[in-house]
Short mmCIF file of C-alpha atoms in Angstrom, two decimals:
data_model
loop_
_atom_site.label_atom_id
_atom_site.label_comp_id
_atom_site.label_asym_id
_atom_site.label_seq_id
_atom_site.Cartn_x
_atom_site.Cartn_y
_atom_site.Cartn_z
CA UNK A 1 0.02 0.01 0.02
CA UNK A 2 1.30 3.49 -0.86
CA UNK A 3 1.59 6.29 1.58
CA UNK A 4 -1.60 7.80 2.68
CA UNK A 5 -2.91 10.15 0.07
CA UNK A 6 -6.42 10.51 1.15
CA UNK A 7 -8.19 10.94 4.51
CA UNK A 8 -11.65 11.15 5.70
CA UNK A 9 -13.37 14.42 5.79
CA UNK A 10 -15.83 15.34 8.58
CA UNK A 11 -18.67 14.67 6.27
CA UNK A 12 -17.53 11.19 5.28
CA UNK A 13 -16.63 10.35 8.91
CA UNK A 14 -20.14 11.26 9.98
CA UNK A 15 -21.78 9.26 7.29
CA UNK A 16 -19.74 6.24 8.11
CA UNK A 17 -20.52 6.48 11.81
CA UNK A 18 -24.28 6.82 10.96
CA UNK A 19 -24.12 3.73 8.82
CA UNK A 20 -24.94 5.88 5.75
CA UNK A 21 -22.20 4.64 3.40
CA UNK A 22 -22.10 1.55 1.08
CA UNK A 23 -20.50 -1.42 2.42
CA UNK A 24 -17.73 -1.20 -0.09
CA UNK A 25 -16.84 2.38 0.91
CA UNK A 26 -17.18 1.41 4.62
CA UNK A 27 -14.53 -1.42 4.02
CA UNK A 28 -12.23 1.26 2.55
CA UNK A 29 -12.88 3.51 5.56
CA UNK A 30 -12.28 0.65 8.00
CA UNK A 31 -8.98 -0.29 6.46
CA UNK A 32 -7.84 3.22 6.45
CA UNK A 33 -8.77 3.75 10.13
CA UNK A 34 -6.57 0.94 11.20
CA UNK A 35 -3.57 2.81 9.90
CA UNK A 36 -4.57 6.48 10.41
CA UNK A 37 -4.77 7.94 13.80
CA UNK A 38 -6.01 11.44 12.59
CA UNK A 39 -8.96 9.92 10.97
CA UNK A 40 -9.72 7.74 14.00
CA UNK A 41 -9.94 10.80 15.96
CA UNK A 42 -12.73 12.03 13.57
CA UNK A 43 -14.95 9.23 15.09
CA UNK A 44 -14.81 10.73 18.61
CA UNK A 45 -17.71 13.08 18.14
CA UNK A 46 -19.85 10.29 17.15
CA UNK A 47 -19.96 8.39 20.39
CA UNK A 48 -21.47 10.24 23.37
CA UNK A 49 -19.02 10.96 26.20
CA UNK A 50 -21.37 9.68 28.97
CA UNK A 51 -21.58 6.27 27.10
CA UNK A 52 -17.81 6.00 26.91
CA UNK A 53 -17.55 7.00 30.61
CA UNK A 54 -20.05 4.36 31.54
CA UNK A 55 -18.18 1.66 29.66
CA UNK A 56 -14.97 2.73 31.16
CA UNK A 57 -16.33 2.53 34.76
CA UNK A 58 -17.29 -1.04 34.00
CA UNK A 59 -13.83 -1.76 32.68
CA UNK A 60 -12.28 -0.28 35.82
CA UNK A 61 -14.51 -2.46 38.03
CA UNK A 62 -13.51 -5.68 36.13
CA UNK A 63 -9.81 -4.74 35.93
CA UNK A 64 -9.66 -4.01 39.68
CA UNK A 65 -11.49 -7.20 40.64
CA UNK A 66 -9.84 -8.98 43.54
CA UNK A 67 -7.12 -11.48 42.83
CA UNK A 68 -7.41 -15.11 42.86
CA UNK A 69 -8.65 -16.65 46.01
CA UNK A 70 -7.29 -19.91 47.66
CA UNK A 71 -10.20 -22.00 46.46
CA UNK A 72 -9.65 -20.59 42.98
CA UNK A 73 -6.03 -21.55 42.96
CA UNK A 74 -6.92 -24.97 44.42
CA UNK A 75 -9.42 -25.64 41.65
CA UNK A 76 -7.02 -24.43 39.02
CA UNK A 77 -4.38 -26.76 40.41
CA UNK A 78 -6.73 -29.70 40.14
CA UNK A 79 -7.04 -29.00 36.44
CA UNK A 80 -10.18 -26.72 36.36
CA UNK A 81 -9.57 -23.90 33.86
CA UNK A 82 -9.11 -20.34 35.08
CA UNK A 83 -12.37 -19.01 34.00
CA UNK A 84 -14.42 -21.80 35.57
CA UNK A 85 -12.42 -21.73 38.68
CA UNK A 86 -13.15 -17.91 39.08
CA UNK A 87 -16.87 -18.65 38.52
CA UNK A 88 -16.85 -21.39 41.13
CA UNK A 89 -14.93 -19.34 43.55
CA UNK A 90 -17.57 -16.64 43.44
CA UNK A 91 -20.41 -19.14 43.90
CA UNK A 92 -22.50 -17.47 46.83
CA UNK A 93 -22.84 -20.87 48.68
CA UNK A 94 -19.04 -21.30 48.71
CA UNK A 95 -18.22 -18.05 50.46
CA UNK A 96 -16.93 -18.22 54.13
CA UNK A 97 -20.24 -17.36 55.70
CA UNK A 98 -22.17 -20.18 54.04
CA UNK A 99 -19.32 -22.72 54.53
CA UNK A 100 -19.00 -21.82 58.20
CA UNK A 101 -22.74 -22.00 58.52
CA UNK A 102 -22.93 -25.41 57.07
CA UNK A 103 -20.15 -26.81 59.18
CA UNK A 104 -21.45 -25.37 62.44
CA UNK A 105 -24.96 -26.72 61.83
CA UNK A 106 -23.74 -30.07 61.04
CA UNK A 107 -21.35 -30.04 63.98
CA UNK A 108 -24.06 -28.99 66.43
CA UNK A 109 -26.42 -31.90 65.00
CA UNK A 110 -23.43 -34.29 65.34
CA UNK A 111 -22.76 -33.22 68.94
CA UNK A 112 -26.37 -33.44 69.85
CA UNK A 113 -26.56 -37.03 68.32
CA UNK A 114 -23.47 -37.95 70.51
CA UNK A 115 -25.27 -37.03 73.62
CA UNK A 116 -28.79 -38.12 72.83
CA UNK A 117 -29.47 -40.65 69.95
CA UNK A 118 -32.91 -39.08 69.47
CA UNK A 119 -31.00 -36.09 68.01
CA UNK A 120 -29.97 -38.36 65.06
CA UNK A 121 -33.25 -37.27 63.33
CA UNK A 122 -31.91 -33.73 63.43
CA UNK A 123 -28.61 -34.83 61.81
CA UNK A 124 -30.55 -37.05 59.19
CA UNK A 125 -32.84 -34.12 58.46
CA UNK A 126 -30.16 -31.47 58.00
CA UNK A 127 -27.43 -33.44 56.12
CA UNK A 128 -29.61 -33.87 52.96
CA UNK A 129 -31.21 -30.26 53.15
CA UNK A 130 -27.80 -28.36 53.27
CA UNK A 131 -26.30 -29.43 49.92
CA UNK A 132 -29.64 -28.83 48.20
CA UNK A 133 -30.04 -25.36 49.61
CA UNK A 134 -26.40 -24.75 48.65
CA UNK A 135 -27.06 -25.70 45.06
CA UNK A 136 -30.25 -23.58 44.99
CA UNK A 137 -28.34 -20.69 46.34
CA UNK A 138 -25.60 -20.91 43.83
CA UNK A 139 -27.99 -19.91 41.05
CA UNK A 140 -30.27 -17.47 42.65
CA UNK A 141 -29.86 -14.19 40.70
CA UNK A 142 -30.40 -12.04 43.82
CA UNK A 143 -27.70 -13.93 45.82
CA UNK A 144 -25.14 -14.05 43.11
CA UNK A 145 -22.95 -11.04 42.74
CA UNK A 146 -21.25 -12.63 39.80
CA UNK A 147 -24.47 -13.32 37.88
CA UNK A 148 -23.41 -10.89 35.15
CA UNK A 149 -20.16 -12.71 34.64
CA UNK A 150 -21.98 -15.95 34.79
CA UNK A 151 -24.47 -14.73 32.24
CA UNK A 152 -21.52 -13.68 30.04
CA UNK A 153 -19.41 -16.64 30.42
CA UNK A 154 -18.30 -18.43 27.19
CA UNK A 155 -18.81 -21.73 28.99
CA UNK A 156 -22.09 -23.46 28.61
CA UNK A 157 -24.34 -23.00 31.62
CA UNK A 158 -24.65 -26.79 32.02
CA UNK A 159 -20.83 -27.07 32.36
CA UNK A 160 -20.69 -24.38 35.03
CA UNK A 161 -23.72 -25.96 36.77
CA UNK A 162 -21.96 -29.27 36.95
CA UNK A 163 -18.68 -27.98 38.36
CA UNK A 164 -20.46 -25.69 40.87
CA UNK A 165 -22.80 -28.36 42.05
CA UNK A 166 -19.85 -30.81 42.57
CA UNK A 167 -18.05 -28.25 44.53
CA UNK A 168 -21.11 -27.11 46.51
CA UNK A 169 -22.24 -30.69 47.22
CA UNK A 170 -18.74 -31.86 48.36
CA UNK A 171 -18.49 -28.88 50.72
CA UNK A 172 -21.34 -30.29 52.86
CA UNK A 173 -20.87 -34.05 51.90
CA UNK A 174 -17.33 -34.06 53.15
CA UNK A 175 -18.05 -32.92 56.77
CA UNK A 176 -21.00 -35.10 56.89
CA UNK A 177 -19.21 -38.18 55.70
CA UNK A 178 -16.39 -37.30 58.11
CA UNK A 179 -18.84 -37.18 60.99
CA UNK A 180 -20.74 -40.45 59.98
CA UNK A 181 -18.38 -43.10 61.53
CA UNK A 182 -18.76 -41.42 64.91
CA UNK A 183 -22.52 -41.17 64.96
CA UNK A 184 -24.59 -43.49 67.12
CA UNK A 185 -26.25 -46.37 65.56
CA UNK A 186 -25.01 -48.80 62.93
CA UNK A 187 -22.63 -47.73 60.26
CA UNK A 188 -25.45 -48.17 57.79
CA UNK A 189 -27.81 -45.98 59.74
CA UNK A 190 -25.13 -43.27 60.12
CA UNK A 191 -24.78 -43.09 56.31
CA UNK A 192 -28.54 -43.05 55.83
CA UNK A 193 -28.33 -39.32 54.93
CA UNK A 194 -26.39 -40.06 51.72
CA UNK A 195 -29.23 -41.31 49.32
CA UNK A 196 -31.71 -38.56 50.55
CA UNK A 197 -29.03 -35.93 50.05
CA UNK A 198 -28.20 -37.09 46.60
CA UNK A 199 -31.90 -37.26 45.73
CA UNK A 200 -32.60 -33.73 47.08
CA UNK A 201 -29.68 -32.25 45.27
CA UNK A 202 -30.43 -33.85 41.95
CA UNK A 203 -34.18 -33.20 42.55
CA UNK A 204 -33.58 -29.61 43.19
CA UNK A 205 -31.80 -29.29 39.82
CA UNK A 206 -34.47 -31.37 38.04
CA UNK A 207 -37.23 -29.20 39.39
CA UNK A 208 -35.42 -26.07 38.52
CA UNK A 209 -36.09 -26.81 34.79
CA UNK A 210 -39.66 -25.74 35.79
CA UNK A 211 -39.35 -23.76 39.04
CA UNK A 212 -37.02 -21.12 40.43
CA UNK A 213 -34.17 -23.00 42.16
CA UNK A 214 -34.96 -21.72 45.60
CA UNK A 215 -38.56 -22.60 45.24
CA UNK A 216 -37.52 -26.12 44.24
CA UNK A 217 -35.16 -26.52 47.23
CA UNK A 218 -37.66 -25.11 49.70
CA UNK A 219 -40.30 -27.71 48.40
CA UNK A 220 -38.06 -30.64 48.73
CA UNK A 221 -36.82 -29.43 52.19
CA UNK A 222 -40.40 -29.31 53.48
CA UNK A 223 -41.08 -32.74 52.03
CA UNK A 224 -37.96 -34.31 53.53
CA UNK A 225 -38.50 -32.58 56.96
CA UNK A 226 -42.08 -33.83 57.10
CA UNK A 227 -40.76 -37.43 56.45
CA UNK A 228 -38.28 -37.22 59.22
CA UNK A 229 -40.42 -35.42 61.71
CA UNK A 230 -43.34 -37.69 60.95
CA UNK A 231 -41.06 -40.81 61.49
CA UNK A 232 -39.91 -39.37 64.83
CA UNK A 233 -43.38 -38.30 66.12
CA UNK A 234 -45.33 -41.26 64.91
CA UNK A 235 -42.89 -44.08 65.13
CA UNK A 236 -40.65 -42.57 67.84
CA UNK A 237 -37.71 -43.63 65.52
CA UNK A 238 -34.83 -41.17 65.27
CA UNK A 239 -33.43 -43.56 62.51
CA UNK A 240 -36.65 -43.45 60.48
CA UNK A 241 -34.68 -41.99 57.61
CA UNK A 242 -32.62 -45.18 57.63
CA UNK A 243 -35.43 -47.60 57.19
CA UNK A 244 -35.42 -49.50 53.84
CA UNK A 245 -38.72 -47.84 52.70
CA UNK A 246 -37.31 -44.38 52.88
CA UNK A 247 -33.97 -45.38 51.51
CA UNK A 248 -35.63 -47.06 48.58
CA UNK A 249 -37.82 -44.06 47.99
CA UNK A 250 -34.86 -41.76 47.98
CA UNK A 251 -33.00 -43.97 45.49
CA UNK A 252 -36.04 -44.07 43.30
CA UNK A 253 -36.41 -40.21 43.59
CA UNK A 254 -32.70 -39.92 42.75
CA UNK A 255 -33.00 -42.13 39.53
CA UNK A 256 -36.08 -40.24 38.29
CA UNK A 257 -34.54 -36.84 38.97
CA UNK A 258 -31.43 -37.89 37.32
CA UNK A 259 -33.41 -39.05 34.26
CA UNK A 260 -35.47 -35.76 34.18
CA UNK A 261 -32.27 -33.78 34.41
CA UNK A 262 -30.68 -35.62 31.48
CA UNK A 263 -33.63 -35.07 29.34
CA UNK A 264 -34.20 -31.50 30.36
CA UNK A 265 -30.58 -30.29 30.67
CA UNK A 266 -31.06 -27.82 27.85
CA UNK A 267 -34.10 -26.38 29.52
CA UNK A 268 -32.09 -25.98 32.74
CA UNK A 269 -29.36 -24.19 30.94
CA UNK A 270 -31.97 -21.81 29.48
CA UNK A 271 -33.61 -21.26 32.96
CA UNK A 272 -30.22 -20.55 34.46
CA UNK A 273 -29.40 -18.21 31.73
CA UNK A 274 -32.61 -16.31 32.39
CA UNK A 275 -32.41 -16.14 36.13
CA UNK A 276 -28.83 -15.01 35.80
CA UNK B 1 7.29 3.50 35.42
CA UNK B 2 7.12 6.35 32.92
CA UNK B 3 4.37 8.80 33.04
CA UNK B 4 1.83 8.03 30.27
CA UNK B 5 -0.19 10.75 28.69
CA UNK B 6 -1.83 11.87 25.47
CA UNK B 7 1.56 12.24 23.81
CA UNK B 8 2.67 8.61 24.33
CA UNK B 9 2.47 6.37 21.27
CA UNK B 10 0.06 3.36 21.36
CA UNK B 11 3.10 1.02 21.53
CA UNK B 12 4.42 2.77 24.62
CA UNK B 13 0.97 2.80 26.23
CA UNK B 14 0.55 -0.91 25.63
CA UNK B 15 4.02 -1.64 27.08
CA UNK B 16 2.92 0.46 30.14
CA UNK B 17 -0.33 -1.54 30.28
CA UNK B 18 1.60 -4.76 30.23
CA UNK B 19 3.49 -3.41 33.37
CA UNK B 20 0.23 -2.89 35.00
CA UNK B 21 -0.44 0.86 34.40
CA UNK B 22 -4.28 1.62 34.54
CA UNK B 23 -3.43 5.23 33.59
CA UNK B 24 -2.08 3.85 30.29
CA UNK B 25 -5.04 1.63 29.77
CA UNK B 26 -7.30 4.64 30.24
CA UNK B 27 -5.38 6.79 27.63
CA UNK B 28 -5.58 3.89 25.27
CA UNK B 29 -9.34 3.43 25.88
CA UNK B 30 -10.01 7.19 25.18
CA UNK B 31 -7.96 7.07 22.16
CA UNK B 32 -9.55 3.96 20.66
CA UNK B 33 -13.04 3.44 22.00
CA UNK B 34 -14.83 5.67 19.81
CA UNK B 35 -13.84 4.18 16.41
CA UNK B 36 -14.21 0.72 17.84
CA UNK B 37 -17.78 1.57 18.98
CA UNK B 38 -18.59 2.83 15.51
CA UNK B 39 -16.95 -0.13 13.71
CA UNK B 40 -18.63 -2.67 15.90
CA UNK B 41 -21.96 -0.91 15.53
CA UNK B 42 -21.85 -1.66 11.81
CA UNK B 43 -21.68 -5.44 12.76
CA UNK B 44 -24.12 -5.57 15.66
CA UNK B 45 -27.35 -3.46 15.89
CA UNK B 46 -27.61 -3.83 19.66
CA UNK B 47 -25.85 -0.98 21.39
CA UNK B 48 -25.78 -2.82 24.74
CA UNK B 49 -23.95 -5.67 23.13
CA UNK B 50 -21.47 -3.29 21.56
CA UNK B 51 -20.76 -1.69 25.01
CA UNK B 52 -20.27 -5.15 26.41
CA UNK B 53 -17.87 -6.14 23.66
CA UNK B 54 -15.92 -2.90 24.27
CA UNK B 55 -15.53 -3.74 27.91
CA UNK B 56 -14.45 -7.36 27.16
CA UNK B 57 -11.99 -6.02 24.53
CA UNK B 58 -10.15 -3.52 27.07
CA UNK B 59 -10.23 -6.18 29.83
CA UNK B 60 -8.61 -8.45 27.29
CA UNK B 61 -6.11 -5.75 26.41
CA UNK B 62 -5.39 -5.34 30.11
CA UNK B 63 -4.75 -8.94 30.47
CA UNK B 64 -2.88 -9.70 27.35
CA UNK B 65 -1.03 -6.52 26.61
CA UNK B 66 2.24 -8.40 27.05
CA UNK B 67 1.43 -10.54 24.24
CA UNK B 68 1.54 -7.69 21.61
CA UNK B 69 4.71 -8.37 19.64
CA UNK B 70 5.33 -4.79 18.38
CA UNK B 71 4.55 -6.01 14.93
CA UNK B 72 1.79 -4.17 13.09
CA UNK B 73 -0.48 -1.33 14.27
CA UNK B 74 -1.79 -1.32 17.87
CA UNK B 75 -5.16 -0.36 16.26
CA UNK B 76 -5.19 -3.50 14.24
CA UNK B 77 -4.29 -5.60 17.16
CA UNK B 78 -7.03 -4.15 19.28
CA UNK B 79 -9.54 -4.55 16.54
CA UNK B 80 -8.67 -8.18 16.16
CA UNK B 81 -9.55 -8.60 19.89
CA UNK B 82 -12.71 -6.64 19.50
CA UNK B 83 -14.05 -8.65 16.54
CA UNK B 84 -13.35 -11.85 18.33
CA UNK B 85 -15.13 -10.63 21.49
CA UNK B 86 -18.01 -9.76 19.19
CA UNK B 87 -17.99 -13.37 17.90
CA UNK B 88 -17.96 -14.61 21.56
CA UNK B 89 -20.97 -12.26 22.23
CA UNK B 90 -22.93 -13.75 19.39
CA UNK B 91 -21.99 -17.28 20.56
CA UNK B 92 -23.79 -16.34 23.86
CA UNK B 93 -26.61 -14.61 22.07
CA UNK B 94 -27.13 -15.18 18.47
CA UNK B 95 -27.82 -11.81 16.58
CA UNK B 96 -31.27 -11.11 15.14
CA UNK B 97 -29.84 -9.80 11.95
CA UNK B 98 -26.44 -8.81 10.43
CA UNK B 99 -26.84 -5.10 9.75
CA UNK B 100 -23.69 -4.69 7.58
CA UNK B 101 -25.44 -4.50 4.20
CA UNK B 102 -28.41 -2.55 4.94
CA UNK B 103 -27.24 0.11 2.56
CA UNK B 104 -26.51 -2.23 -0.32
CA UNK B 105 -29.79 -1.36 -2.34
CA UNK B 106 -28.70 2.24 -2.54
CA UNK B 107 -25.29 1.26 -3.90
CA UNK B 108 -25.57 3.12 -7.16
CA UNK B 109 -27.12 6.25 -5.90
CA UNK B 110 -24.70 6.69 -2.98
CA UNK B 111 -21.56 5.82 -4.89
CA UNK B 112 -20.47 9.28 -6.06
CA UNK B 113 -17.52 9.97 -8.21
CA UNK B 114 -15.66 11.22 -5.27
CA UNK B 115 -16.28 7.84 -3.41
CA UNK B 116 -15.00 5.94 -6.43
CA UNK B 117 -11.83 8.10 -6.47
CA UNK B 118 -11.22 7.36 -2.83
CA UNK B 119 -11.92 3.72 -3.31
CA UNK B 120 -9.65 3.49 -6.41
CA UNK B 121 -6.76 4.83 -4.35
CA UNK B 122 -7.42 2.57 -1.37
CA UNK B 123 -8.09 -0.66 -3.10
CA UNK B 124 -7.72 -0.30 -6.81
CA UNK B 125 -9.93 -2.77 -8.70
CA UNK B 126 -10.69 -4.83 -5.67
CA UNK B 127 -13.15 -2.30 -4.45
CA UNK B 128 -14.95 -2.28 -7.70
CA UNK B 129 -15.04 -6.11 -7.86
CA UNK B 130 -16.17 -6.28 -4.28
CA UNK B 131 -19.01 -3.77 -5.05
CA UNK B 132 -20.20 -6.09 -7.92
CA UNK B 133 -20.41 -9.10 -5.72
CA UNK B 134 -23.95 -9.97 -4.39
CA UNK B 135 -24.44 -8.78 -0.82
CA UNK B 136 -24.51 -12.28 0.45
CA UNK B 137 -21.04 -13.01 -1.01
CA UNK B 138 -19.66 -9.53 0.02
CA UNK B 139 -20.51 -9.97 3.74
CA UNK B 140 -18.74 -13.19 3.74
CA UNK B 141 -15.64 -11.70 2.15
CA UNK B 142 -15.71 -8.83 4.52
CA UNK B 143 -15.97 -11.06 7.57
CA UNK B 144 -13.34 -13.48 6.48
CA UNK B 145 -10.77 -11.47 4.56
CA UNK B 146 -11.13 -8.00 5.93
CA UNK B 147 -12.15 -8.72 9.58
CA UNK B 148 -9.81 -11.72 9.58
CA UNK B 149 -12.15 -14.28 10.96
CA UNK B 150 -12.04 -18.12 10.39
CA UNK B 151 -14.97 -19.76 8.52
CA UNK B 152 -16.45 -20.86 11.85
CA UNK B 153 -16.22 -17.36 13.43
CA UNK B 154 -17.63 -15.72 10.43
CA UNK B 155 -20.40 -18.11 10.48
CA UNK B 156 -21.28 -17.07 14.06
CA UNK B 157 -20.96 -13.44 13.22
CA UNK B 158 -23.24 -13.70 10.31
CA UNK B 159 -25.63 -16.15 11.85
CA UNK B 160 -25.06 -18.62 8.98
CA UNK B 161 -24.07 -22.38 8.98
CA UNK B 162 -20.37 -22.73 8.58
CA UNK B 163 -20.99 -24.82 5.26
CA UNK B 164 -22.82 -21.93 3.79
CA UNK B 165 -20.02 -19.47 4.68
CA UNK B 166 -17.55 -21.84 3.05
CA UNK B 167 -19.48 -22.26 -0.21
CA UNK B 168 -20.18 -18.57 -0.49
CA UNK B 169 -16.45 -17.80 0.08
CA UNK B 170 -15.62 -20.34 -2.73
CA UNK B 171 -18.12 -18.54 -5.12
CA UNK B 172 -16.85 -15.09 -4.00
CA UNK B 173 -13.24 -16.11 -4.62
CA UNK B 174 -14.21 -17.42 -8.09
CA UNK B 175 -16.03 -14.21 -8.95
CA UNK B 176 -13.15 -11.94 -7.77
CA UNK B 177 -10.57 -13.95 -9.61
CA UNK B 178 -12.55 -13.64 -12.76
CA UNK B 179 -13.00 -9.89 -12.26
CA UNK B 180 -9.45 -9.10 -11.23
CA UNK B 181 -7.81 -11.39 -13.90
#
């Protein structure tokens, strides 16, 4: 290409900015703009200053975002890519307050069960509810400060959902599993929370294809609580959740939920995109 | 770190951005945002998406300023980022329509003698040959050749299947070769 022999004048710059030039002429203008700072400056009156200021504010906010957290680095180290690690780390139900709350609640139920076996029903009630609530919370638009990032992530919502769910669920499964060997009752009874917990979590996700995630989780929580309380009140059995009928029902619910989730996963991605 | 201001060149600014200078990023932003907004607006009718893409672009510039090799214009480097962020945005939200060619019908009335002179100097016969392509073929050429996108990216930008972009590009290439021969 020869030296610049022509430049845009104000009139052509204005017409280009307004989209009032043929696409061939626009192509010329665009190729020229890449190489000519003087003509690039002619575009400045075409974009309002307050619009540019607004965009700049958003850029500053993103550029100055806090550095990587411990969890983020840990996930990255485990082979999760950087963008996903960031999105998991900002999951509301993985922030300190929620994690501490989960652990304390489980610990209290655990201690209570140590002193009085009747309190086992409290432990068996809470252990399945916490992961489901955590999962529902991870996708509530109101509770997620990162919902804009989530909505704009290049990853599919399903992919993000899977990683977030795995981390959230393990954050309450791990303490519950650690506590289980020390609980009263048989080893089988102490692990009775596992099947209902899986069913509640997957069930929350499956229902979220039709309902808001927090509504789905609340509904299942009430259902599970009524099963446990009913067992305790009517049968005076703190281990009612460990009975074969409840366990089988949980496994059945888990299978159905998983099937629904598998079929409806695109719907779920759509729902999540809409709420976030 | 050197003080960065209006008199610094783009290359100096980018080097300072690579060193973590937010001031340099702002000077670069003020210098380039306007024409980027205008150019993106020709490819995306939704101003909200354009604003978002501009944000993504400068966040990318912030993160990857160190990867600029010093080869070629900074403006072209920034544009390459911007057009790819636009393709990303369309991947998340497919565009309703591609506005690039809305002026094609008025081609003859708008192409003044002056325009033709400008074009002749810029592109020689290519501009004329491009102008004689059908709008469908021309948008494909613009997206692939001039915006430097791959077939797949162009398909996303234009809201077309990749196969269609490929066949149109083949037809366009044949037509241009005949014209320019």
